[in-house]
Short mmCIF file of C-alpha atoms in Angstrom, two decimals:
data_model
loop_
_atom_site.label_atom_id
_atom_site.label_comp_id
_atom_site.label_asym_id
_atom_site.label_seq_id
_atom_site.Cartn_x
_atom_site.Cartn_y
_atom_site.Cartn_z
CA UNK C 1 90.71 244.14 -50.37
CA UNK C 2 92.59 244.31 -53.89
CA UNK C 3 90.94 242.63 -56.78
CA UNK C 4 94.45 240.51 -57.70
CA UNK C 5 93.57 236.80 -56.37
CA UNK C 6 92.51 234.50 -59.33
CA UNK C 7 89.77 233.31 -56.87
CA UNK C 8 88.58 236.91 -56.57
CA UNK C 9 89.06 237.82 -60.38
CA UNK C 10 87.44 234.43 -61.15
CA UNK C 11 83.99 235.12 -58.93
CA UNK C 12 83.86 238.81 -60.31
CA UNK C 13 84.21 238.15 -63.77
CA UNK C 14 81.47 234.55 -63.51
CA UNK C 15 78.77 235.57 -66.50
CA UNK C 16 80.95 237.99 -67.96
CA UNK C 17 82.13 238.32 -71.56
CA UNK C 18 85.62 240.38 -71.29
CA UNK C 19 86.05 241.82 -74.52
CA UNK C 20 89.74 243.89 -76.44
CA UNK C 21 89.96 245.25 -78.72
CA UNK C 22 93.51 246.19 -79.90
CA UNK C 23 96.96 244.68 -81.46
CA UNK C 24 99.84 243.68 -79.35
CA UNK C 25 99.46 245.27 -76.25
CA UNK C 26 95.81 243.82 -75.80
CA UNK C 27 97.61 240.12 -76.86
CA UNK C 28 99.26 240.68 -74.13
CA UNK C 29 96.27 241.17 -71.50
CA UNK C 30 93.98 238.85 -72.80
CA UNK C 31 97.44 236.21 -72.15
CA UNK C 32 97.67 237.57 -68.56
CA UNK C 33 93.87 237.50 -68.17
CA UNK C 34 93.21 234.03 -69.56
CA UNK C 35 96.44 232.55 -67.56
CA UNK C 36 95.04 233.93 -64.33
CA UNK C 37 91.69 232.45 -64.90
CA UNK C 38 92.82 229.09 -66.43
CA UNK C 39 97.21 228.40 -66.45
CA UNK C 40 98.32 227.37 -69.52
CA UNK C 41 94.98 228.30 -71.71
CA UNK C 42 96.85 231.02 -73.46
CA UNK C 43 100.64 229.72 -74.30
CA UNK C 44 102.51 231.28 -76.67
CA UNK C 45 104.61 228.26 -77.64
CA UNK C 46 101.70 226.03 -77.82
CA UNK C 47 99.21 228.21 -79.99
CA UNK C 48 101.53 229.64 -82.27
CA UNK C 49 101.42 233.11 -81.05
CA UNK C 50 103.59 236.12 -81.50
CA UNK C 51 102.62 239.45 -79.84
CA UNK C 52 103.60 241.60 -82.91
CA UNK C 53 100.51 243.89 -83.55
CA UNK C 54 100.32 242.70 -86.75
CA UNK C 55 98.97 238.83 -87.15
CA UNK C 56 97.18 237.70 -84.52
CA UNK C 57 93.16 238.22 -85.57
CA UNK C 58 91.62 236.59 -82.73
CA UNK C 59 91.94 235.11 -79.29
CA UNK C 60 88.57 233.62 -77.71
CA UNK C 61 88.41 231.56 -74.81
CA UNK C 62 85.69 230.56 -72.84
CA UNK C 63 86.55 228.82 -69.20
CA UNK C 64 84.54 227.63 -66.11
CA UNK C 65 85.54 226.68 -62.81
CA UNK C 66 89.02 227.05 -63.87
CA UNK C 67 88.85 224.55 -67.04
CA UNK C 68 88.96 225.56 -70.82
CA UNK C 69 85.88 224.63 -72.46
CA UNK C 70 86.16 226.58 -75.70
CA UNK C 71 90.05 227.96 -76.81
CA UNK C 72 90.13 229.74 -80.88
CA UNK C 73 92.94 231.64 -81.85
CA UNK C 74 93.25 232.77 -85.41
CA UNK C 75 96.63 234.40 -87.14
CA UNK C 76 96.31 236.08 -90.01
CA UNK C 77 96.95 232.77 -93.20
CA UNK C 78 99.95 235.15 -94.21
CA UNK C 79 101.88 234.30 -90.95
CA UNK C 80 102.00 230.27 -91.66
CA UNK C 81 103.92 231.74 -94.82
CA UNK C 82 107.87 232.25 -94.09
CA UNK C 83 107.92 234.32 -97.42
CA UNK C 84 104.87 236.63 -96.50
CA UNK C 85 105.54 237.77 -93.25
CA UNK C 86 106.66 241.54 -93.83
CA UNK C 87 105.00 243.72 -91.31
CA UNK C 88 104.66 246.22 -93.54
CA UNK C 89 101.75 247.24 -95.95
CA UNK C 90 100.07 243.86 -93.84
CA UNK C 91 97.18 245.40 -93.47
CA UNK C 92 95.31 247.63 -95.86
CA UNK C 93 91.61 248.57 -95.90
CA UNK C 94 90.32 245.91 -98.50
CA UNK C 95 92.29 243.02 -97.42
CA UNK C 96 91.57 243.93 -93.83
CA UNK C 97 87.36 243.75 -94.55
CA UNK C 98 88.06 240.19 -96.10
CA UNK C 99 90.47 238.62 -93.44
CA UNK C 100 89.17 240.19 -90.34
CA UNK C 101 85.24 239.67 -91.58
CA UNK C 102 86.57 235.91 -91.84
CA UNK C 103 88.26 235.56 -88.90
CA UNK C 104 85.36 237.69 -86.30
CA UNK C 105 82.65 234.98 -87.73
CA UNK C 106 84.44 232.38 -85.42
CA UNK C 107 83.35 234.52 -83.03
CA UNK C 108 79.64 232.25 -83.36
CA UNK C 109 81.82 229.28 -82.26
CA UNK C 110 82.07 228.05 -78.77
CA UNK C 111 80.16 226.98 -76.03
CA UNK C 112 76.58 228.39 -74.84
CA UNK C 113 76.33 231.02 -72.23
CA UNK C 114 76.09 229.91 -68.31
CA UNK C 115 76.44 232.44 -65.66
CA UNK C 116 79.73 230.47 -64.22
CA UNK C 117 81.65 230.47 -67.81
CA UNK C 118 83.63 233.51 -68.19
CA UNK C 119 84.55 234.46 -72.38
CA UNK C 120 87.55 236.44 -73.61
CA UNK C 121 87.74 237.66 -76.90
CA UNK C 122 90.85 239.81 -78.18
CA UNK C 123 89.52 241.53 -82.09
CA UNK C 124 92.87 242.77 -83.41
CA UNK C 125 92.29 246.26 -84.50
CA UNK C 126 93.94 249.42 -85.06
#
């Protein structure tokens, strides 16, 4: 039997921490992941979020039994700015050890472990 039922996904992945690493393609399965475990937990329109690659630093959600006990998604401070948001030269390798350093330490946030919470953590990266 296929692994596809958010029932099935949902008792496979109980205890688990699901962790991506990535830029805009992983955005886009920790979304599909999180919305099949919990609707709604990831919305683009509600948090903020834009799949570009380039400003999204983290997505973390914790759920259990369907329900969103812990939600964090941080974009990079630049992407709040209208005037700043020029993809390119974003990311170089001193700014990245300061902003991403920053934004992984929310990573200590959250709710404690139990073996029927499932986490979710995107780390932009690339």
């Amino acid at each position: 039997r296929p692994l596809y039922e958010p029932k099935e996904v949902t008792s496979c992945l109980e205890g688990s921490w699901v962790v991506l690493m990535g830029a805009s393609q992983t955005n886009i399965w920790t979304k599909l992941l999180g919305n099949m475990l919990s609707p709604g937990s990831v919305d683009t329109r509600k948090d903020g979020l834009k799949f570009d690659g380039v400003f999204t630093l983290l997505i973390d959600v914790i759920v259990e039994d369907g329900k969103v006990l812990h939600h964090k998604i941080i974009r990079d401070p630049r992407a709040a700015n209208s005037s700043d948001t020029n993809r390119i030269g974003a990311h170089s390798i001193d700014r990245d050890k300061r902003v991403l350093a920053e934004a992984f330490a929310h990573i200590n946030d959250g709710v404690p472990f139990s073996s029927k919470r499932i986490r979710f953590t995107n780390f932009f990266g690339e």
